PDB file of C-alpha atoms in Angstrom:
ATOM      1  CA  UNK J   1      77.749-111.089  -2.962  1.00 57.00           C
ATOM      2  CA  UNK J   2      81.322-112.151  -2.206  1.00 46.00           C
ATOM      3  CA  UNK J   3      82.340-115.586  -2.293  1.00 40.00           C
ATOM      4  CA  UNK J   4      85.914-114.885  -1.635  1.00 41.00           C
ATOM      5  CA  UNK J   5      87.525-117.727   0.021  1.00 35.00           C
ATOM      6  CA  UNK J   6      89.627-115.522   1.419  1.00 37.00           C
ATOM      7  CA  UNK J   7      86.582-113.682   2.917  1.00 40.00           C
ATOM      8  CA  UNK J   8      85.120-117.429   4.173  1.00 37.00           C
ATOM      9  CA  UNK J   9      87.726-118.023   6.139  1.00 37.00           C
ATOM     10  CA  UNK J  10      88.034-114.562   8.558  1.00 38.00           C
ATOM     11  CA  UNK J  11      91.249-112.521   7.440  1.00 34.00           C
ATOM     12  CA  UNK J  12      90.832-109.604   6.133  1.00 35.00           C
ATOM     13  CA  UNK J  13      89.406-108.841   2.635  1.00 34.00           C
ATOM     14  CA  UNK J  14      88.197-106.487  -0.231  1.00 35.00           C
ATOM     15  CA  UNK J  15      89.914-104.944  -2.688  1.00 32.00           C
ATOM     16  CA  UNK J  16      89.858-100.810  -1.607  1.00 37.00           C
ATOM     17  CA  UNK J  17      93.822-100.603   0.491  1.00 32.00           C
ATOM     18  CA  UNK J  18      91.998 -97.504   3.071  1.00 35.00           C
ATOM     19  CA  UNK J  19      94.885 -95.287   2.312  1.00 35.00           C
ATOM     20  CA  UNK J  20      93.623 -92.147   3.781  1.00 39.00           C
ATOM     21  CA  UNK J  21      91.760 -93.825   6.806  1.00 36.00           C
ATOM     22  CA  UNK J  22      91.937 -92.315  10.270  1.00 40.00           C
ATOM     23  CA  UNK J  23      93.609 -95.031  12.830  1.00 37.00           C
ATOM     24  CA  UNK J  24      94.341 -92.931  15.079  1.00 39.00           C
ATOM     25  CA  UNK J  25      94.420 -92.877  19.150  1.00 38.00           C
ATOM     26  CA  UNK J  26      90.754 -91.209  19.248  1.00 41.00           C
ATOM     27  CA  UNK J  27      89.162 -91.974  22.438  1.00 39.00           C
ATOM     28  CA  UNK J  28      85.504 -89.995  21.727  1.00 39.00           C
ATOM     29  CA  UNK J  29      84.834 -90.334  18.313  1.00 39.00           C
ATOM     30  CA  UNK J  30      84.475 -86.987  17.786  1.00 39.00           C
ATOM     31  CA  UNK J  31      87.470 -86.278  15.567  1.00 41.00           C
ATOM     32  CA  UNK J  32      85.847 -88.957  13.545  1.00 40.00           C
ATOM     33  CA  UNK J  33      82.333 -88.742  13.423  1.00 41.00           C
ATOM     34  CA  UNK J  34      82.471 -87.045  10.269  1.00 47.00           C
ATOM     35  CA  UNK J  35      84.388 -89.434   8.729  1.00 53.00           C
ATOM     36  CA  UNK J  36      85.529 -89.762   5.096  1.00 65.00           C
ATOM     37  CA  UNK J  37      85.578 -93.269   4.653  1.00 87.00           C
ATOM     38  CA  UNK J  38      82.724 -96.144   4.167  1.00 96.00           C
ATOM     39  CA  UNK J  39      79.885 -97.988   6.168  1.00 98.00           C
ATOM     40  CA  UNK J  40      79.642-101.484   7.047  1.00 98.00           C
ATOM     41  CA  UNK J  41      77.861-103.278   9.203  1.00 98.00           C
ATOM     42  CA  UNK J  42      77.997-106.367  10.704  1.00 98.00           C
ATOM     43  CA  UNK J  43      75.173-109.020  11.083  1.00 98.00           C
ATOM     44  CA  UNK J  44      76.218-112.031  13.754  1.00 95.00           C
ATOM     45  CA  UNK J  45      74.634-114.820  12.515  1.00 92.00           C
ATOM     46  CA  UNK J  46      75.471-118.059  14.055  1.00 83.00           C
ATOM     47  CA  UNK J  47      73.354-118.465  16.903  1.00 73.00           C
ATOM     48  CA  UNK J  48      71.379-121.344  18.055  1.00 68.00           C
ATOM     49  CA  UNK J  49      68.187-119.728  18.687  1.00 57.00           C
ATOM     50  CA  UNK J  50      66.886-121.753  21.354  1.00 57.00           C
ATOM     51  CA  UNK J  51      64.058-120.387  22.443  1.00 59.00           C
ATOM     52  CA  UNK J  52      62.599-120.505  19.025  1.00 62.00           C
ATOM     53  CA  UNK J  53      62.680-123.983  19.885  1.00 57.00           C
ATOM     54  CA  UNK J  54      64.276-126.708  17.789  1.00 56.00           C
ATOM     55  CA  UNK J  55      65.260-126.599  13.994  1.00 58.00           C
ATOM     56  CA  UNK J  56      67.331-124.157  12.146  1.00 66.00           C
ATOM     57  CA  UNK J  57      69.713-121.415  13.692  1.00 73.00           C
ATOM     58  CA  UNK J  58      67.690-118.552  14.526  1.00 78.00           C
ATOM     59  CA  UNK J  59      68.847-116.478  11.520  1.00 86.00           C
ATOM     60  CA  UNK J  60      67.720-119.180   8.965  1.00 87.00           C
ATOM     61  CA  UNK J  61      64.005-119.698  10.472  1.00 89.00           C
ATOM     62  CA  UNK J  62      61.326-118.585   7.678  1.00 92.00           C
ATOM     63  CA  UNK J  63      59.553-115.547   8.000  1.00 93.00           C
ATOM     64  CA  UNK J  64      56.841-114.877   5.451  1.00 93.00           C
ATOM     65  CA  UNK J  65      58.758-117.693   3.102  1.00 93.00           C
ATOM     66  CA  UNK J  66      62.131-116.020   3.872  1.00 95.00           C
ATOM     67  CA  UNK J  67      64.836-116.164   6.423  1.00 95.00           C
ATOM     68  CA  UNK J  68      64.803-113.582   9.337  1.00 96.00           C
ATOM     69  CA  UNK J  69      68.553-112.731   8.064  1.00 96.00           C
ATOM     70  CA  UNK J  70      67.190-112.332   4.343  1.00 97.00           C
ATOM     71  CA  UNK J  71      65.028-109.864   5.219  1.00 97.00           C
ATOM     72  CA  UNK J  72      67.613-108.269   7.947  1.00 97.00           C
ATOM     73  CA  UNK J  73      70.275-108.025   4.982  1.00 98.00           C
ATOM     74  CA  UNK J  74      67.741-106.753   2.042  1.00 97.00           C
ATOM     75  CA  UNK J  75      66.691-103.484   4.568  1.00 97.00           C
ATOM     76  CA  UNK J  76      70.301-102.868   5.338  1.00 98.00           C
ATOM     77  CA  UNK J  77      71.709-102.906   1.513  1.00 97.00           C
ATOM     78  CA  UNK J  78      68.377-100.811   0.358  1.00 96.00           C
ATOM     79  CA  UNK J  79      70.073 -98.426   3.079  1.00 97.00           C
ATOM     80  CA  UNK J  80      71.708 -95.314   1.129  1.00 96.00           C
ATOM     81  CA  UNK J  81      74.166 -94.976   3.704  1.00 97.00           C
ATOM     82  CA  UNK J  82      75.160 -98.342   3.726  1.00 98.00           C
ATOM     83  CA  UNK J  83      78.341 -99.681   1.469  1.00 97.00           C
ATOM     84  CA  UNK J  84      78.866-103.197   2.739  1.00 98.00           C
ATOM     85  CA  UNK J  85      77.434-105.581   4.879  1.00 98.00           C
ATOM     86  CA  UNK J  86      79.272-108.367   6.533  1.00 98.00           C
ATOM     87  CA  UNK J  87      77.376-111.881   7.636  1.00 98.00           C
ATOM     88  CA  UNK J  88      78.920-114.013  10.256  1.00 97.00           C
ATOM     89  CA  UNK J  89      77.431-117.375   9.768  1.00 95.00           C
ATOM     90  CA  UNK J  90      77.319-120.639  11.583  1.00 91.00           C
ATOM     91  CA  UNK J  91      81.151-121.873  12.099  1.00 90.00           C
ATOM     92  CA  UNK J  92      80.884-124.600   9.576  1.00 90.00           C
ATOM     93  CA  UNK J  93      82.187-124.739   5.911  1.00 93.00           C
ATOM     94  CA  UNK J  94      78.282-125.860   5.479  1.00 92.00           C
ATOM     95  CA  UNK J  95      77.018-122.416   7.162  1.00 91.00           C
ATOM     96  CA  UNK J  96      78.823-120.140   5.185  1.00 95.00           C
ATOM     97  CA  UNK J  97      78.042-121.897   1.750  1.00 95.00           C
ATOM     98  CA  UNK J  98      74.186-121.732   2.814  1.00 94.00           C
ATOM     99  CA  UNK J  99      74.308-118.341   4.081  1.00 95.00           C
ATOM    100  CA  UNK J 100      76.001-117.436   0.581  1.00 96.00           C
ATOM    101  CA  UNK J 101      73.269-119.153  -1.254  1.00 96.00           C
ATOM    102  CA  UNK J 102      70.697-117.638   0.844  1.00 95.00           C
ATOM    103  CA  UNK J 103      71.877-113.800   0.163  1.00 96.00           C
ATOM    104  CA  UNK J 104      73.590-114.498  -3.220  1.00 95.00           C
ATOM    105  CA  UNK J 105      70.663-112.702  -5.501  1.00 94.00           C
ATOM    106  CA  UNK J 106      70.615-109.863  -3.031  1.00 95.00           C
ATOM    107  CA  UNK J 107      71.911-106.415  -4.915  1.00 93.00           C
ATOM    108  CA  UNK J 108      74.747-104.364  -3.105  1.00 92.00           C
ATOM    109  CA  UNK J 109      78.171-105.374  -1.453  1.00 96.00           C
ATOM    110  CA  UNK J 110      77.526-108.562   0.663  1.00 97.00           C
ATOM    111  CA  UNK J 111      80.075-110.716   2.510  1.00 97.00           C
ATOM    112  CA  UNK J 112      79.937-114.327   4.359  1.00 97.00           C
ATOM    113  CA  UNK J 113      82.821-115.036   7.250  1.00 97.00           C
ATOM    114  CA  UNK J 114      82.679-118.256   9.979  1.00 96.00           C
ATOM    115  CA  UNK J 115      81.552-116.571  12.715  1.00 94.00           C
ATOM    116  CA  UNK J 116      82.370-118.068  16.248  1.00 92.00           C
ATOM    117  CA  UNK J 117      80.727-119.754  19.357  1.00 89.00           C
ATOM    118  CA  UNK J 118      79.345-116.396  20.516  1.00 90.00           C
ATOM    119  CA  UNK J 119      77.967-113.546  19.947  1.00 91.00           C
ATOM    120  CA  UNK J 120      80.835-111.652  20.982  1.00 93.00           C
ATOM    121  CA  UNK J 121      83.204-113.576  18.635  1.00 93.00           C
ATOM    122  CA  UNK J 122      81.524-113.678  15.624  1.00 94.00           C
ATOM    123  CA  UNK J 123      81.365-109.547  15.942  1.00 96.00           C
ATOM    124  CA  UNK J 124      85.335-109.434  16.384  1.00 95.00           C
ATOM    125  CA  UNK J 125      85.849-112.370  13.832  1.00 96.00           C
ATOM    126  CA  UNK J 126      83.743-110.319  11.279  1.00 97.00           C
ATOM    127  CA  UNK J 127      85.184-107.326  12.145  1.00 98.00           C
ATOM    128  CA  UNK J 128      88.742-108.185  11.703  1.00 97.00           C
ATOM    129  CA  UNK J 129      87.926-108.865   7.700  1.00 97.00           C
ATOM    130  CA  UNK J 130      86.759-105.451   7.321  1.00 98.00           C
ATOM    131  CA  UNK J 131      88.477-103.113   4.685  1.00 97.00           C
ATOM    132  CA  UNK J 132      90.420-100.620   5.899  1.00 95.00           C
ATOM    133  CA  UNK J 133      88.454 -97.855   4.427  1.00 96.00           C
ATOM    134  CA  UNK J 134      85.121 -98.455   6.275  1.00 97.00           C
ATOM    135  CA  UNK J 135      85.142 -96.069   9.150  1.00 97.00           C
ATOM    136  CA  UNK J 136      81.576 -96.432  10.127  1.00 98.00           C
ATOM    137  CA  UNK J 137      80.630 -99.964  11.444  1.00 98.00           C
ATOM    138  CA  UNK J 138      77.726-100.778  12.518  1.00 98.00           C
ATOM    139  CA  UNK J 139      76.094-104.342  14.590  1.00 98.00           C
ATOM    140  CA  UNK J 140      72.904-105.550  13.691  1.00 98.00           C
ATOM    141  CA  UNK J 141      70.826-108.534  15.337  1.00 96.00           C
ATOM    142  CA  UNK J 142      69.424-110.385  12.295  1.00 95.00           C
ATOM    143  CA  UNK J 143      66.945-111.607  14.654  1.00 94.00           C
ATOM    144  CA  UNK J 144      65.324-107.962  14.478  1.00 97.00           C
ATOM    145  CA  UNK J 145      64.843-108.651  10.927  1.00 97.00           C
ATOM    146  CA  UNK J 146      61.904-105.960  10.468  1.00 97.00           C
ATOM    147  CA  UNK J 147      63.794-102.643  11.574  1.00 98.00           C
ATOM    148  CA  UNK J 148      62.853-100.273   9.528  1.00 97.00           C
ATOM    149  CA  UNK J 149      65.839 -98.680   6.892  1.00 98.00           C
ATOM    150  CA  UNK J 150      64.865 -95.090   8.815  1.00 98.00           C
ATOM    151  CA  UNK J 151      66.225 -97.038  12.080  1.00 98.00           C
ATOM    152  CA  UNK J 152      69.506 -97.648  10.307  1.00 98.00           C
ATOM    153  CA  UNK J 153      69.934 -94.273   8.603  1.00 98.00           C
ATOM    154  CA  UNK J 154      69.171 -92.270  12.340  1.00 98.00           C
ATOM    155  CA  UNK J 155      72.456 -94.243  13.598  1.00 98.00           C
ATOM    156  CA  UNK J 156      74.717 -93.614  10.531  1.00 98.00           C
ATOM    157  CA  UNK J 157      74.145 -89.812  10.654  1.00 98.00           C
ATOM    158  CA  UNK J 158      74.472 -89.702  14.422  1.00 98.00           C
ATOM    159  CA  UNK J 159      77.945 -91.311  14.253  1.00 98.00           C
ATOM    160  CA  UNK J 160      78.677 -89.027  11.613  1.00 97.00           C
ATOM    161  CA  UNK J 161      77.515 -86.012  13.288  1.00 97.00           C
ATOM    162  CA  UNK J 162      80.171 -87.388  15.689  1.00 96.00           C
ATOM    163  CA  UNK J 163      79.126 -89.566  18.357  1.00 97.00           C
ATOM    164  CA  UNK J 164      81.703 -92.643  18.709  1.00 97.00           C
ATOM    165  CA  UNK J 165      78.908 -95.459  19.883  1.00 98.00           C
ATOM    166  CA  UNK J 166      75.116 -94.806  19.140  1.00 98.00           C
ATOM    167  CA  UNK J 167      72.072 -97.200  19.674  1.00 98.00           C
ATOM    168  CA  UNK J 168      68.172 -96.889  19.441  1.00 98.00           C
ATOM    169  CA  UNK J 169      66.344 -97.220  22.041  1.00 98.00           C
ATOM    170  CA  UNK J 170      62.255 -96.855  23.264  1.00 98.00           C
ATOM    171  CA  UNK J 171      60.868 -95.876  25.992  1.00 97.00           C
ATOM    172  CA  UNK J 172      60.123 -99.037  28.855  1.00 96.00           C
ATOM    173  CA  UNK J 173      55.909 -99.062  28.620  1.00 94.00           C
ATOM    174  CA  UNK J 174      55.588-101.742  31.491  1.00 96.00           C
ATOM    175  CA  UNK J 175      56.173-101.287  35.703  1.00 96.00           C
ATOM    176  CA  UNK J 176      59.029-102.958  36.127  1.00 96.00           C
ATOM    177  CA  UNK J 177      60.071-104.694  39.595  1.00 97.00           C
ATOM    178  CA  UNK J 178      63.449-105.965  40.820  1.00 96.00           C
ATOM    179  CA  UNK J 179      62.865-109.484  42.487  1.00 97.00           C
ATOM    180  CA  UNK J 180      64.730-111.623  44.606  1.00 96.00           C
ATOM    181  CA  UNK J 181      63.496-115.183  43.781  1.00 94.00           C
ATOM    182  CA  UNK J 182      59.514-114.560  44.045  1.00 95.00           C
ATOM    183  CA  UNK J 183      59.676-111.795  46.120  1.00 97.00           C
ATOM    184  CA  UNK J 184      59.477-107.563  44.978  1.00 98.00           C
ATOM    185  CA  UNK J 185      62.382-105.953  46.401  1.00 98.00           C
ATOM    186  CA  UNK J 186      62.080-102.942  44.784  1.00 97.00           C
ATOM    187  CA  UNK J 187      59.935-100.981  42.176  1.00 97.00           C
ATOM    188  CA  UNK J 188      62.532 -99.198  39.579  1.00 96.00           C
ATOM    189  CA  UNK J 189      61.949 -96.210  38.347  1.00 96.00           C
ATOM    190  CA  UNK J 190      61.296 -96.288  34.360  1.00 95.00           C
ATOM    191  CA  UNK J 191      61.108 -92.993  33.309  1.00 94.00           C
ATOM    192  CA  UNK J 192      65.436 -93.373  32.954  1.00 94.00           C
ATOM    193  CA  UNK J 193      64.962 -96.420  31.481  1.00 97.00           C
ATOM    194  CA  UNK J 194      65.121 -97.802  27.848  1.00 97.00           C
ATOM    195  CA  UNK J 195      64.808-100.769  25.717  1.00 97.00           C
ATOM    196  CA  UNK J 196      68.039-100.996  23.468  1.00 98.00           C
ATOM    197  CA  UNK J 197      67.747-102.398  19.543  1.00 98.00           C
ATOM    198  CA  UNK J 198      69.935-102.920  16.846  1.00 98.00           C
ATOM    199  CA  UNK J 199      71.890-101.705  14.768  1.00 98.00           C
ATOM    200  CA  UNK J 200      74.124-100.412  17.261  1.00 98.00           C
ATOM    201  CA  UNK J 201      76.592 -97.779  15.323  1.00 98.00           C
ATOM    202  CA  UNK J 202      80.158 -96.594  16.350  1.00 98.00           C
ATOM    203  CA  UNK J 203      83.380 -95.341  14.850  1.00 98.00           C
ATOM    204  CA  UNK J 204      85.824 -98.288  14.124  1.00 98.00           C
ATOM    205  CA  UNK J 205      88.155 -97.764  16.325  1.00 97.00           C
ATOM    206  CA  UNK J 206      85.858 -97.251  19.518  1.00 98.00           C
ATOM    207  CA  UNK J 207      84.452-100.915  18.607  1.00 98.00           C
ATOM    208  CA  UNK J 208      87.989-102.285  17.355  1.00 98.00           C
ATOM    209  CA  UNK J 209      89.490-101.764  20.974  1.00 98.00           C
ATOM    210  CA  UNK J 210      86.193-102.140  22.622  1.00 97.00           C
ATOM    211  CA  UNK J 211      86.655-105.711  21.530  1.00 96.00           C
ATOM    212  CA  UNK J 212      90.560-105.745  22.129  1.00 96.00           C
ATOM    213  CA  UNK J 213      89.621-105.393  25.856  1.00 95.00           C
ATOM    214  CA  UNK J 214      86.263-107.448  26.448  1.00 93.00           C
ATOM    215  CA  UNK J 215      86.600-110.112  28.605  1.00 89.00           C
ATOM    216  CA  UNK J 216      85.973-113.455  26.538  1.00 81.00           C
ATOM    217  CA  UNK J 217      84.504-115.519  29.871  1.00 83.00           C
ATOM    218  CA  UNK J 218      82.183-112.526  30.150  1.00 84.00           C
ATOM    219  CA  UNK J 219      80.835-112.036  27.470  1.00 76.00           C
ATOM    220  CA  UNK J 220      78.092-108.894  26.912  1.00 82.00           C
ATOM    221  CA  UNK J 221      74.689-108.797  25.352  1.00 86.00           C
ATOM    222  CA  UNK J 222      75.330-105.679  23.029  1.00 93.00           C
ATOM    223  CA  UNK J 223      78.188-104.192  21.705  1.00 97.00           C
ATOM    224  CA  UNK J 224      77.453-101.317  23.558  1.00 98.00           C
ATOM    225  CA  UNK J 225      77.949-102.707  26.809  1.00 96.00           C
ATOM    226  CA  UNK J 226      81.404-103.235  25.927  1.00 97.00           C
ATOM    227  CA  UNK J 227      81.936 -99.263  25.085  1.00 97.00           C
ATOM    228  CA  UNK J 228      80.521 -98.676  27.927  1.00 96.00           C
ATOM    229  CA  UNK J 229      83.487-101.182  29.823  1.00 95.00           C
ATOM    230  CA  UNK J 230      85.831 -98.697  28.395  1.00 96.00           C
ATOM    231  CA  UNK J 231      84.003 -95.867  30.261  1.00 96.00           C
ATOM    232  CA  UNK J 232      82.982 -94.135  27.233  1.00 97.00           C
ATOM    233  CA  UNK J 233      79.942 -92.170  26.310  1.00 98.00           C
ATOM    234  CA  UNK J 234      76.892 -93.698  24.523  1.00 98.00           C
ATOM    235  CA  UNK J 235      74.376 -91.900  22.670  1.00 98.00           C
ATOM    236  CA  UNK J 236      70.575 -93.089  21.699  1.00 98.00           C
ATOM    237  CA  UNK J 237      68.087 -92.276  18.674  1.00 98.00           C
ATOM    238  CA  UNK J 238      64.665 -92.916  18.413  1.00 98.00           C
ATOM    239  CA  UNK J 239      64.009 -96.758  18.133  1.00 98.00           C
ATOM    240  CA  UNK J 240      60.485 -98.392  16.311  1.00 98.00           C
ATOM    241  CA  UNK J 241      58.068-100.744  17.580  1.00 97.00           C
ATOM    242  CA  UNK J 242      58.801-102.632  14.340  1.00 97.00           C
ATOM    243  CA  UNK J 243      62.365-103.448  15.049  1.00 98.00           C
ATOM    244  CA  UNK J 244      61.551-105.809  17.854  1.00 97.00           C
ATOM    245  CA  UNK J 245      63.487-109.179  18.621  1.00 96.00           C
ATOM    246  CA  UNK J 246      62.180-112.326  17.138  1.00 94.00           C
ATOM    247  CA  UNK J 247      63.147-114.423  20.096  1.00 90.00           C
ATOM    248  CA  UNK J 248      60.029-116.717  20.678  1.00 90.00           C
ATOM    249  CA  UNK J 249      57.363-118.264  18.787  1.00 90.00           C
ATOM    250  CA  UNK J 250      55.121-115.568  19.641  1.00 94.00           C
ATOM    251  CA  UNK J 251      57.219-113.193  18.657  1.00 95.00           C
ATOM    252  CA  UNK J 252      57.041-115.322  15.073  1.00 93.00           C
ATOM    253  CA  UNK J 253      53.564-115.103  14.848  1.00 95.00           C
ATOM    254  CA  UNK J 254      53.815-110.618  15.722  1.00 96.00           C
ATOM    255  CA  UNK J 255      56.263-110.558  12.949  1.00 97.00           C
ATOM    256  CA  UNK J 256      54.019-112.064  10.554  1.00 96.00           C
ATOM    257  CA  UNK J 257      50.828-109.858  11.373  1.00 97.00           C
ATOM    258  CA  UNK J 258      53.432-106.549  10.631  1.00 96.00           C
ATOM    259  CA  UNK J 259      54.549-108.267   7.063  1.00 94.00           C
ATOM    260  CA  UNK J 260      51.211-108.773   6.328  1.00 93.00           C
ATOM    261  CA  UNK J 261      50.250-105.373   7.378  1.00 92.00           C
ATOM    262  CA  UNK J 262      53.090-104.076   5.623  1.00 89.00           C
ATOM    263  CA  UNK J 263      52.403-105.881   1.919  1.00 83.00           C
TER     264      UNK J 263
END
């Protein structure tokens, strides 16, 4: 793991200058999808957690003896398509020095940055330190901490194949209503709708300036959504049942049944 100060404090770092990468004014991510440089992806993980209720950030509760983001990080780096992985961590000098502690015996190419106040700026914080050369970047919730490395592998190979943003999604199993404050207004439809999970995958430079023009005091729930802001296409893959959010206790006590189903 990299404990480059350099890397702790948000510019941009690694060694590899990205001679031959493509910066270019692409607006589809087609010329691009089948791109020659590396992966990365980026794990936001600063957030409060709140609904877990109190204690750690959310990243840092225990699952199975180990941190959600422990086990996020150890899929994505067993991931062949995967070169480096990026943490954002809680915006504190103490936060990144326990988030390096926590992933330091973890094999492959990990780095710690301060992340920010939100979501959406701990993303563009962590993205900004990327090396030049990784052309591929995707976003991953660490709070999904049991997606399955097939997950991640289905959205690397769709962005190469050429799509510019990708996410997987499943199919919405319950009725779902549209309410105005206890009353149904409306039944919606679900056969168009979908459940999005993480990672989300794109080409660098759809998510560079899909960041470049998100509006801070709105700030989205997905990367994404902010593609989508640009009016650009998104594409889906197959999600898994496995790579569910670990939002609420509940969902705690689910995650542990699958690890012990899975050992």
């Amino acid at each position: 793991m990299s404990t480059d100060p350099a890397a702790e404090a948000g510019p941009a770092t690694g060694t590899d200058t990205g001679a031959d990468a493509d910066t270019g004014p692409d607006t589809t991510g087609a010329d691009r999808g089948r791109g020659r440089g590396r992966v990365a992806v980026i794990v936001p993980a600063a957030g409060k957690g709140e609904r877990l209720g109190p204690g750690a950030p959310k990243a840092l509760r225990e699952l199975g003896g180990f941190p959600l983001l422990v086990h996020a990080v150890r899929t994505l780096v067993t991931a062949r398509s995967v070169d480096l992985v990026v943490v954002a961590a809680p915006p504190s000098a103490e936060g990144v020095a326990e988030v390096q502690r926590l992933l330091a015996d973890l094999p492959g190419d990990t780095r710690v940055v301060a992340g920010g106040d939100t979501r959406q700026e701990s993303v563009a914080l962590a993205l900004a330190t990327l090396p030049e050369d990784c052309d591929v970047v995707l976003v991953h919730d660490a709070a999904r901490a049991l997606t399955p490395v097939d997950v991640v592998e289905a959205v690397v190979a769709a962005v190469r194949d050429g799509a510019g943003a990708v996410i997987p999604v499943l199919p919405v199993a319950d009725t779902i209503k549209a309410v105005d404050a206890d009353l149904v207004t409306a039944t919606v439809d679900r056969s168009t709708l979908r459940a999005v999970q993480t990672p989300q995958g794109f080409t660098r430079d759809i998510l560079t300036k899909a960041h470049a023009a998100a509006d801070p005091t709105l700030p989205a729930t997905d990367d994404a959504g902010l593609v989508e802001a640009l009016g650009l296409p998104v594409r889906t893959v197959p999600g898994h049942a496995e790579a569910f959010k670990i939002t609420t206790p509940f969902d705690l006590v689910l995650a542990e049944a699958v690890l012990r189903r899975r050992r």
